[in-house]
Coordinates of C-alpha atoms (C1' of nucleotides) in Angstrom, one line a residue:
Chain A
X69 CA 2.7 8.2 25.3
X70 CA 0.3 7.1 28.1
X71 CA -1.2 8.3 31.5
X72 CA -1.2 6.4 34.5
X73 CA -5.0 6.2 35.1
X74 CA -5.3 7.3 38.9
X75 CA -9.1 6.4 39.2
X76 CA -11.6 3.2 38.7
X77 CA -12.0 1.6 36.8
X78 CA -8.7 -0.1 35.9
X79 CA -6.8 2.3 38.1
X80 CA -3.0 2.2 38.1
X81 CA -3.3 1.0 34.4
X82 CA -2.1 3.2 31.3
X83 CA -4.2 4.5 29.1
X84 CA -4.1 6.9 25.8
X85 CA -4.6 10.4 25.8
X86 CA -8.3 11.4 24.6
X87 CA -11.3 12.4 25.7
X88 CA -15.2 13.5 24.7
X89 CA -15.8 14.8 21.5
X90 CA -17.1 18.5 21.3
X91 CA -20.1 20.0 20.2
X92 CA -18.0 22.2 17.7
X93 CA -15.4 20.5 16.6
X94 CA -14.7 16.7 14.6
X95 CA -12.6 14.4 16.1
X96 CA -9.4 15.9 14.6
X97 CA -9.6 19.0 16.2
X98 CA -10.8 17.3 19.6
X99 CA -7.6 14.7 19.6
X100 CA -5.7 18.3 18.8
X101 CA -7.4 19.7 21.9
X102 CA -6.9 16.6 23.9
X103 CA -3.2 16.5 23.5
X104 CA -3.0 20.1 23.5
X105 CA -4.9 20.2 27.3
X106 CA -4.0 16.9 28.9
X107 CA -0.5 16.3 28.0
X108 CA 1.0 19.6 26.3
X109 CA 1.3 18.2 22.9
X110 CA 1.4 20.7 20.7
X111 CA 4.0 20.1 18.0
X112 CA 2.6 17.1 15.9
X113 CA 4.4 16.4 12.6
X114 CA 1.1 14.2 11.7
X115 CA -1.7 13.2 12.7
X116 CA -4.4 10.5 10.7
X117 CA -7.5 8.2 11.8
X118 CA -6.7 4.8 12.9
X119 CA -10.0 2.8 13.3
X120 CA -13.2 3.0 15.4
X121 CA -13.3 0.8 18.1
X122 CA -16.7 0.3 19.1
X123 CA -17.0 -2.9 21.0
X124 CA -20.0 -2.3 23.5
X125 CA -18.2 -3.8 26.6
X126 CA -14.9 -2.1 25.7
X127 CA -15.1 0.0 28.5
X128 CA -17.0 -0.7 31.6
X129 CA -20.4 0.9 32.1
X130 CA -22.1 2.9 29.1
X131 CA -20.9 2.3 25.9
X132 CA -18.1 4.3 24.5
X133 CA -17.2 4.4 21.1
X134 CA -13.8 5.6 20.2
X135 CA -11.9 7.1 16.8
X136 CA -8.4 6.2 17.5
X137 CA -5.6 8.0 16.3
X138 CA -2.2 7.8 15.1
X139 CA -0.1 11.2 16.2
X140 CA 3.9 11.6 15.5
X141 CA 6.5 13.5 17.3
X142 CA 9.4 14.4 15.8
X143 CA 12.3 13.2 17.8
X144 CA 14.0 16.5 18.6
X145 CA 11.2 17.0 20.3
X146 CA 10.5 16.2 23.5
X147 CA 7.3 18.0 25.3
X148 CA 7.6 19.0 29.1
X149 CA 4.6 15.6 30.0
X150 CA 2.4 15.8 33.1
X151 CA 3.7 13.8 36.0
X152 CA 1.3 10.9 35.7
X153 CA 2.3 10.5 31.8
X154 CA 5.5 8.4 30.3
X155 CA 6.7 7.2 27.2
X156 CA 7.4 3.9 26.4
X157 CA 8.7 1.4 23.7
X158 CA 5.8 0.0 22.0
X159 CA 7.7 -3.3 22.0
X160 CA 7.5 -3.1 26.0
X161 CA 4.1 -1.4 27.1
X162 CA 2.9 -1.7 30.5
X163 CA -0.5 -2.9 31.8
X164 CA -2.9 -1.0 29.7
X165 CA -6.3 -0.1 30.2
X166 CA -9.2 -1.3 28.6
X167 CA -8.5 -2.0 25.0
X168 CA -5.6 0.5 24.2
X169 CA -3.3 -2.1 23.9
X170 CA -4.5 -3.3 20.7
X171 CA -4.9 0.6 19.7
X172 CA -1.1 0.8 20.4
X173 CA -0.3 -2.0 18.5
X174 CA -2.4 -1.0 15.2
X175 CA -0.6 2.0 15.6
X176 CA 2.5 0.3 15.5
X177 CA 1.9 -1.9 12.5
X178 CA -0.1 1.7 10.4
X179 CA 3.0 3.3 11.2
X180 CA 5.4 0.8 9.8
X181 CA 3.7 -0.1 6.6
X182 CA 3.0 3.7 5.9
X183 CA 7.0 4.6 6.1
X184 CA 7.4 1.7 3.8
X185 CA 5.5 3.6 0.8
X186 CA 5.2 6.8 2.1
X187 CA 7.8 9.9 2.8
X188 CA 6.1 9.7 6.6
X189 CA 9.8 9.6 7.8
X190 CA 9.5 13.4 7.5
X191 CA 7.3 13.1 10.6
X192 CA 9.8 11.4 13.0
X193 CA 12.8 13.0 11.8
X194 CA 14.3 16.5 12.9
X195 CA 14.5 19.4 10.1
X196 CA 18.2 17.8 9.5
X197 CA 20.3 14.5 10.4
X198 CA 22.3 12.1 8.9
X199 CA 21.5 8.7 7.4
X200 CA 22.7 6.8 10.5
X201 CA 20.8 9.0 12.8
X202 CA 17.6 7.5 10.2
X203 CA 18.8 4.8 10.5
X204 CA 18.0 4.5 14.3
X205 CA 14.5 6.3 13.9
X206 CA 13.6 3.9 10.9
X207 CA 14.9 0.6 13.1
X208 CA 12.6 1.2 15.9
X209 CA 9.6 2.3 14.3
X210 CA 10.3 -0.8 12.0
X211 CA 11.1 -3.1 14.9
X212 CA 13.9 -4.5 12.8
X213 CA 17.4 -3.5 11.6
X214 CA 18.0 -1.6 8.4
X215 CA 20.4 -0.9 5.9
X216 CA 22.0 2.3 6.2
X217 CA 23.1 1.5 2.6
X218 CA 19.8 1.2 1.3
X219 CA 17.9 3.7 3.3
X220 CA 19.9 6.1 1.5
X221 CA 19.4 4.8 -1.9
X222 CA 15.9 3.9 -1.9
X223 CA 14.7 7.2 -0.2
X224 CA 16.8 9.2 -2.6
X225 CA 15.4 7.3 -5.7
X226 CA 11.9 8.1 -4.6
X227 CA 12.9 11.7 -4.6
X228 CA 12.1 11.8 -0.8
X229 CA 15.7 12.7 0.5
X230 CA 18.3 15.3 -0.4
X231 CA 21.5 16.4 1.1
X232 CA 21.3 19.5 2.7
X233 CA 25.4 19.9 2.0
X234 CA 26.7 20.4 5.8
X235 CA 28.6 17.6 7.7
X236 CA 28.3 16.4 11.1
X237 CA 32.3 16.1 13.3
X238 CA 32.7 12.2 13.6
X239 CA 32.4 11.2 17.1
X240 CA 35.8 10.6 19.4
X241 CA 36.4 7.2 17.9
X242 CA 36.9 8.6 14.7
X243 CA 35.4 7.9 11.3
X244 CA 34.3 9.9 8.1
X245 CA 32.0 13.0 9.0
X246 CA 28.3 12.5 8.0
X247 CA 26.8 14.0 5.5
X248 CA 23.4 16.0 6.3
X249 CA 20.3 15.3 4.5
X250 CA 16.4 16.3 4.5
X251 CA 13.2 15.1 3.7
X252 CA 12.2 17.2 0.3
X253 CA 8.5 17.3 1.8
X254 CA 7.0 18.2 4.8
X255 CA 3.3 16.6 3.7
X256 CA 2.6 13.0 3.6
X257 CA 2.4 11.6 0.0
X258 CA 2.2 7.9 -1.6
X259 CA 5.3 7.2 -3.1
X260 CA 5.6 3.7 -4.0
X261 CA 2.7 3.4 -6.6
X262 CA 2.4 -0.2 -5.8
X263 CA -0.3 -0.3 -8.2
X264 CA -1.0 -3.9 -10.3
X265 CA -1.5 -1.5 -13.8
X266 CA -0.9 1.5 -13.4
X267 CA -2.4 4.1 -15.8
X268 CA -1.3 3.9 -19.0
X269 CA 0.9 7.4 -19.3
X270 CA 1.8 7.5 -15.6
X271 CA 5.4 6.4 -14.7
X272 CA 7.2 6.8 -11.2
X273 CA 10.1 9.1 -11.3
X274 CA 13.3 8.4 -10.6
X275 CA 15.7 10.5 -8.8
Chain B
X248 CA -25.4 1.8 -3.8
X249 CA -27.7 4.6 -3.1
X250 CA -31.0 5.3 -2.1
X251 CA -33.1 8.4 -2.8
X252 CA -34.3 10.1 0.4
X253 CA -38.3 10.8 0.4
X254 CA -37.9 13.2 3.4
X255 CA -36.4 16.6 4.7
X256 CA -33.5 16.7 4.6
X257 CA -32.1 17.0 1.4
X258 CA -35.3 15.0 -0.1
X259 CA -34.7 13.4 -3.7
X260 CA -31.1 13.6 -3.1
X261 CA -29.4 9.9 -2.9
X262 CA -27.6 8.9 -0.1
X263 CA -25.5 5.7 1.5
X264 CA -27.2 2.5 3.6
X265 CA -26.6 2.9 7.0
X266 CA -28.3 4.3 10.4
X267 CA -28.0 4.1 14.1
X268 CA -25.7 2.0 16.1
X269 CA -27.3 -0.3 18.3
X270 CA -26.4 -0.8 22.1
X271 CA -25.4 -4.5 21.4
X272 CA -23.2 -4.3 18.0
X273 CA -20.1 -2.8 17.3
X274 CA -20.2 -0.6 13.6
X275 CA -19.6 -3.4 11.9
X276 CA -22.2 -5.9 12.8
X277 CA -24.4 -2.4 13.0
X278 CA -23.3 -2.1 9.3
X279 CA -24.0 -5.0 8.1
X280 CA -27.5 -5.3 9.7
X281 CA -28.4 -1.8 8.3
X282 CA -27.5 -3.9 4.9
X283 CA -29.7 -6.6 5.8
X284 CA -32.7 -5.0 6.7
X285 CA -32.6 -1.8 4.7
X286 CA -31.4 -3.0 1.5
X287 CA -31.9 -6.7 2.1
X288 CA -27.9 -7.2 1.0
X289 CA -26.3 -10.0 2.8
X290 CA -23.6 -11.3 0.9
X291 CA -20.7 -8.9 1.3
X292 CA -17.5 -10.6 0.2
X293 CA -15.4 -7.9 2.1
X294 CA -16.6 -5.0 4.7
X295 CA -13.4 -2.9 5.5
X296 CA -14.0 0.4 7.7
X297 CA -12.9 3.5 5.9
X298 CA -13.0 6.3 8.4
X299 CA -15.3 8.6 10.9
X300 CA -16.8 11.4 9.0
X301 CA -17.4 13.8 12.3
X302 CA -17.9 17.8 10.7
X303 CA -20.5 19.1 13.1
X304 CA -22.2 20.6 10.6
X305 CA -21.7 17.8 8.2
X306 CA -25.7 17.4 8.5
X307 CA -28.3 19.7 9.2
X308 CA -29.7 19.6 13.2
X309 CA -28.7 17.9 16.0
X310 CA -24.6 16.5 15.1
X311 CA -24.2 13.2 13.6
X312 CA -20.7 11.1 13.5
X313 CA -20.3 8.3 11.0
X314 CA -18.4 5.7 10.6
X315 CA -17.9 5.2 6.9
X316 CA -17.8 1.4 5.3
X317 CA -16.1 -0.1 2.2
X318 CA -18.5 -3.0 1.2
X319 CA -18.1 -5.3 -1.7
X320 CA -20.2 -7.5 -3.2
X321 CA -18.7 -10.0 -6.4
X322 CA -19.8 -9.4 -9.6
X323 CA -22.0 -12.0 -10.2
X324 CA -24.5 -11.5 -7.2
X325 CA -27.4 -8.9 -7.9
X326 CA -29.4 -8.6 -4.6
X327 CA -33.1 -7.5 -5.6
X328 CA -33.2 -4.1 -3.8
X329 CA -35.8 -1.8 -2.8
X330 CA -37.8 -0.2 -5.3
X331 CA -36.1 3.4 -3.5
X332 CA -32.5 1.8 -3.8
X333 CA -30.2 1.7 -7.2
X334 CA -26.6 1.2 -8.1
X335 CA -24.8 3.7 -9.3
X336 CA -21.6 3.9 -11.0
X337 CA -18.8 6.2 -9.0
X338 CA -17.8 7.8 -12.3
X339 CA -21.5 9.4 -12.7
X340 CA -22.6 9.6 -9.3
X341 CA -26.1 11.7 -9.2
X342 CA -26.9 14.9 -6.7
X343 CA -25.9 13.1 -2.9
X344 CA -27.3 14.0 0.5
X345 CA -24.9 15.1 2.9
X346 CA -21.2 14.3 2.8
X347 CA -22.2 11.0 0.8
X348 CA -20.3 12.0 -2.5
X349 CA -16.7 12.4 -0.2
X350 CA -17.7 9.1 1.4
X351 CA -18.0 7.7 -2.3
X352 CA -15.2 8.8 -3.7
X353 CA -12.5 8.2 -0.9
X354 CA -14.5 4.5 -1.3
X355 CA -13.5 4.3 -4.5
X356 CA -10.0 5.3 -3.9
X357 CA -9.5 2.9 -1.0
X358 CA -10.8 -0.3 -3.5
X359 CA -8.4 1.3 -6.1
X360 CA -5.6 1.1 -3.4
X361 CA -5.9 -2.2 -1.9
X362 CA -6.5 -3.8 -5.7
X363 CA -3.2 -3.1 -6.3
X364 CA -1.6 -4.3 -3.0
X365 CA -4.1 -7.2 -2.2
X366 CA -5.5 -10.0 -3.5
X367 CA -8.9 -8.1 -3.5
X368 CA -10.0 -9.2 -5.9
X369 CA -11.8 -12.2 -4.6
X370 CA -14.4 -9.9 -3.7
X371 CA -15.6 -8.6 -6.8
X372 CA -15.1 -12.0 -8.5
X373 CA -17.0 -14.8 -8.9
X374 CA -15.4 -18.0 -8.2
X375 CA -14.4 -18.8 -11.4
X376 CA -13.8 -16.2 -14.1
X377 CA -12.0 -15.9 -17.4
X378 CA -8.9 -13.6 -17.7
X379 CA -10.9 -10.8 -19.4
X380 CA -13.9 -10.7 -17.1
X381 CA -11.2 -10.1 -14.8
X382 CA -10.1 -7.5 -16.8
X383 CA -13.1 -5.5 -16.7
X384 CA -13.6 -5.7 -13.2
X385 CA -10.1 -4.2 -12.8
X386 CA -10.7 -1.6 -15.5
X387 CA -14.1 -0.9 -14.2
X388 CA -12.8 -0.6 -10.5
X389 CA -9.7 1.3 -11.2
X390 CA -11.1 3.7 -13.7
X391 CA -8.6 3.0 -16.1
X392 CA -8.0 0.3 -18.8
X393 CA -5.5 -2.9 -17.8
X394 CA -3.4 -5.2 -19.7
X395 CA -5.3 -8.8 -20.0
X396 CA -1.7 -10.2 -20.3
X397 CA -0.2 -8.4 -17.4
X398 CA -3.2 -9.0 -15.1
X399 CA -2.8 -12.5 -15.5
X400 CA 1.0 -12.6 -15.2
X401 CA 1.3 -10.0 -12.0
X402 CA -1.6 -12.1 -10.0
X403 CA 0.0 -15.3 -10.9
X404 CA 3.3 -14.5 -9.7
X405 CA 2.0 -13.4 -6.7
X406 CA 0.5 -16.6 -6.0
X407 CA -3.4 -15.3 -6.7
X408 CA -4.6 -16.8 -9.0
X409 CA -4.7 -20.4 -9.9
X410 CA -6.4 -22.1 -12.9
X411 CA -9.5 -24.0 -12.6
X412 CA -8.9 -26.7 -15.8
X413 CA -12.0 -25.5 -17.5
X414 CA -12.6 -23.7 -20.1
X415 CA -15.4 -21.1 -22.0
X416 CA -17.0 -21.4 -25.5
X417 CA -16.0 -18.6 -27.6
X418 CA -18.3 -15.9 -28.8
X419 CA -20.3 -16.3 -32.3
X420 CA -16.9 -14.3 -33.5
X421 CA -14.7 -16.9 -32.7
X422 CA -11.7 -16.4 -30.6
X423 CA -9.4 -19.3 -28.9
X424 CA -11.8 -21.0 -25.7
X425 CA -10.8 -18.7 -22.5
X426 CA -9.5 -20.7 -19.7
X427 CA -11.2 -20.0 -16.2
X428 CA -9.3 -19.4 -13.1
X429 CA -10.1 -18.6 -9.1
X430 CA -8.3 -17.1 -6.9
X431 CA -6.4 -19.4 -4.4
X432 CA -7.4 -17.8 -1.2
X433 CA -10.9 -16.1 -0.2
X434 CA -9.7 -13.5 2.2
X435 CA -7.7 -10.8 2.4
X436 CA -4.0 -11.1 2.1
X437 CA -1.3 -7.8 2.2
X438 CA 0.8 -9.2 -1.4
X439 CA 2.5 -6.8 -2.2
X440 CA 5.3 -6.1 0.6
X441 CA 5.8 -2.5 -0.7
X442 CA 8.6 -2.7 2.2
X443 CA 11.8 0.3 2.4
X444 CA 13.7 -2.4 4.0
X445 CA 12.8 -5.9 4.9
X446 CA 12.9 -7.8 7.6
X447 CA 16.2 -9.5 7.2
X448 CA 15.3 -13.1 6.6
X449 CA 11.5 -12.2 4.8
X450 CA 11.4 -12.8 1.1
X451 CA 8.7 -12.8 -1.3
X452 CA 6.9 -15.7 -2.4
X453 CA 7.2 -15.9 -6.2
X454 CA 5.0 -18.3 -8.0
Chain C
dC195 C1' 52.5 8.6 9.5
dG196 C1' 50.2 4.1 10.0
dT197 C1' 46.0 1.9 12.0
dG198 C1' 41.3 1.7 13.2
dT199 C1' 36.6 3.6 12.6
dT200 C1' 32.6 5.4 10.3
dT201 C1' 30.4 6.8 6.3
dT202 C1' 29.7 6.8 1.4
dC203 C1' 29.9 5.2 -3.2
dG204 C1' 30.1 1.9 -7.0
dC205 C1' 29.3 -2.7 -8.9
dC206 C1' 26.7 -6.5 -9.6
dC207 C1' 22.6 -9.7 -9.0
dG208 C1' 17.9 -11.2 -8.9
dG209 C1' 13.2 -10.3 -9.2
dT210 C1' 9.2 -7.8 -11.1
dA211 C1' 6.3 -4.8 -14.1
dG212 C1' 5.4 -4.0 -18.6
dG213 C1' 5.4 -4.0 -23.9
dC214 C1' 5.1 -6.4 -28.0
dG215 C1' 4.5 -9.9 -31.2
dA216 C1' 3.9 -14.7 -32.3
dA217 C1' 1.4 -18.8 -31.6
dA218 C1' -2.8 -21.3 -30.2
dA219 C1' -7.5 -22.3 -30.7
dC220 C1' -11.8 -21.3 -32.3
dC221 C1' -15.7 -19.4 -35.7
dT222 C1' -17.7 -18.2 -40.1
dG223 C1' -18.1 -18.0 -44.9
dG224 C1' -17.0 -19.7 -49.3
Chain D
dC229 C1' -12.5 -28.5 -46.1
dC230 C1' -9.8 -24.5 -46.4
dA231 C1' -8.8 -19.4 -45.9
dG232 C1' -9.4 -15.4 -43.2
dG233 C1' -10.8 -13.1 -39.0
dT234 C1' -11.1 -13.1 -33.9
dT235 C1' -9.9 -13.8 -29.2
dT236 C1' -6.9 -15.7 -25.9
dT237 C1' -2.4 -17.2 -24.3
dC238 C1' 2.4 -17.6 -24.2
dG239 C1' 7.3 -16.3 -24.8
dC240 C1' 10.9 -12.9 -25.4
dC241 C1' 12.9 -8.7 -24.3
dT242 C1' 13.7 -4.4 -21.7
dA243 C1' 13.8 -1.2 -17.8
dC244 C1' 13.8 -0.5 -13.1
dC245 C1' 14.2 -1.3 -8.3
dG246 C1' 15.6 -3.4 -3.9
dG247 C1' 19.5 -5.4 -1.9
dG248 C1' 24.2 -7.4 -0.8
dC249 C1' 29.0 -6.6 -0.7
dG250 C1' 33.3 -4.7 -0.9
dA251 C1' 36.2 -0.7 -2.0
dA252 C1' 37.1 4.0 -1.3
dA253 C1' 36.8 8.3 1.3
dA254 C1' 37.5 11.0 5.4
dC255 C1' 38.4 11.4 9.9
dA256 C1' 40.6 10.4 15.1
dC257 C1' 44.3 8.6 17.7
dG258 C1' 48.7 7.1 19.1

DNA sequence: CGTGTTTTCGCCCGGTAGGCGAAAACCTGG
DNA sequence: CCAGGTTTTCGCCTACCGGGCGAAAACACG
């Protein structure tokens, strides 16, 4: 989500949603604040630290150093956005200002790698949906097709996913009704251990 | 490594390298020149940022942000530091000024993390090593005891490690001659793809 | 009631971590 | 020079997981 910057410099560009940090608060609670005030994002399914970005001639003028942030929506959600501020496709951004491009795109690439070992799918998707409708959400934040097949197995392995038994009407064209299904947790947690060794008693469970 | 404060506040208490940012650097140059100057350490085989530590009243006065650093230095480099400056081990970490202990420990679990997934292990290293001084970097890193045998089998596999021909006298108690290795590549490399669904054509290397 | 569509399930394959024990290669003492 | 002890290395086996593929299930439509 970005804002069409109406003043210099790099007017007409778009930029990210932030802002100064407070006397009273850390720079959680000020990104919170920031979305809160300046776009009416409220409903954020999770939020974590990207990266400083501290360049000193990122910015024009006086040097600005800046915590960047990676915030999900989840997709039944769509916030009521200022006029000046748009979504768009990370795979097709506009002319961005100053460095936020490469924010956008470490986003991007945090995002993808975290629902590869991670239950973060919890963040994008709504309370309930079916494994196609995951499908979708998991493809773009990915940037590349998945397997429905798959998706269902490996999520339910992990323990992540579990049907919440109601069914979805096919469409008009016809097919077997979907089942429902939902994340088991609504907190982010590591679950691919992906360690070298792990320690000694600990095993990953199964589903 | 830590150095023990002389001054108000929180004098005798042992706290992290590191100090103002410059108008010229970015944190990481401003990082590693702290290192240089403070603690005359220059030979960081890996600086990775960890996060901004930004509680307002995370030190006492006027508020502070930080941008915590992971720095590593291999094994068999022992910079002469300041008579004020000692290493400490994470396990046994004495009384810390300020947040420093949180800093510490979510160090610790980043190095823990990326052992696993990366070929980190270049940078506690030295260039050539024997499969059990690997071992007890990995044990001593991790916190936990590894397999000598499953260390060398997992990074081989992956394409880390590579023999170097020679070998190592054995102890007065005898013992086959280990055989020294290095690892292939001297920066770091995501290994482990830890991916829900790959990219469709994208396969792991194996050995 | 048959055909087409969509979803779901079962089977099989390859690759990887991991345990375990045997073999290799060395030292020391008799 | 040989026997026993020590350390390292290698090979075999198992369990598990991602992944592909095709069959079966369940529905809409004509």
């Amino acid at each position: 989500m970005l804002w069409e910057r109406a003043r210099e410099p790099h007017a007409h560009r778009w930029s990210l949603p932030g802002g100064g940090l407070g006397d009273l608060e850390d720079v959680e609670a000020s990104i919170r604040r920031q979305l809160a005030e300046k776009v009416d994002v409220r409903q954020l399914s999770h939020v974590e630290q990207l990266a400083v970005f501290s360049n000193p001639k990122r910015v024009p003028g006086p040097r600005v150093v800046a915590t960047a942030f990676l915030g999900l929506v989840p997709s039944h959600i769509d916030p009521v956005v200022p006029s000046d501020t748009a979504w768009h496709p990370v795979d097709a951004l506009p002319a961005t200002a100053f460095d936020h491009e490469a924010i956008c795109r470490r986003a991007r690439h945090r995002l993808a790698s975290k629902l590869s070992y991670t239950n973060l799918g919890f963040a994008l998707a709504p309370p309930e949906f079916t494994i196609s409708a995951l499908r979708s959400l998991y493809s773009a934040a990915l940037g590349y097709k998945v397997s429905a097949t798959n998706l269902q197995r490996v999520l339910s392995r992990r323990g992540l996913l579990e049907p919440t038994g109601g069914t979805v009407q096919p469409g008009p064209s016809g097919g077997r009704p979907a089942a429902l299904f939902r994340f088991v947790s609504g907190e982010m947690r590591v679950t691919d251990p992906f360690a070298v060794l792990r320690p000694p008693s600990t095993r990953s469970l199964s589903s």
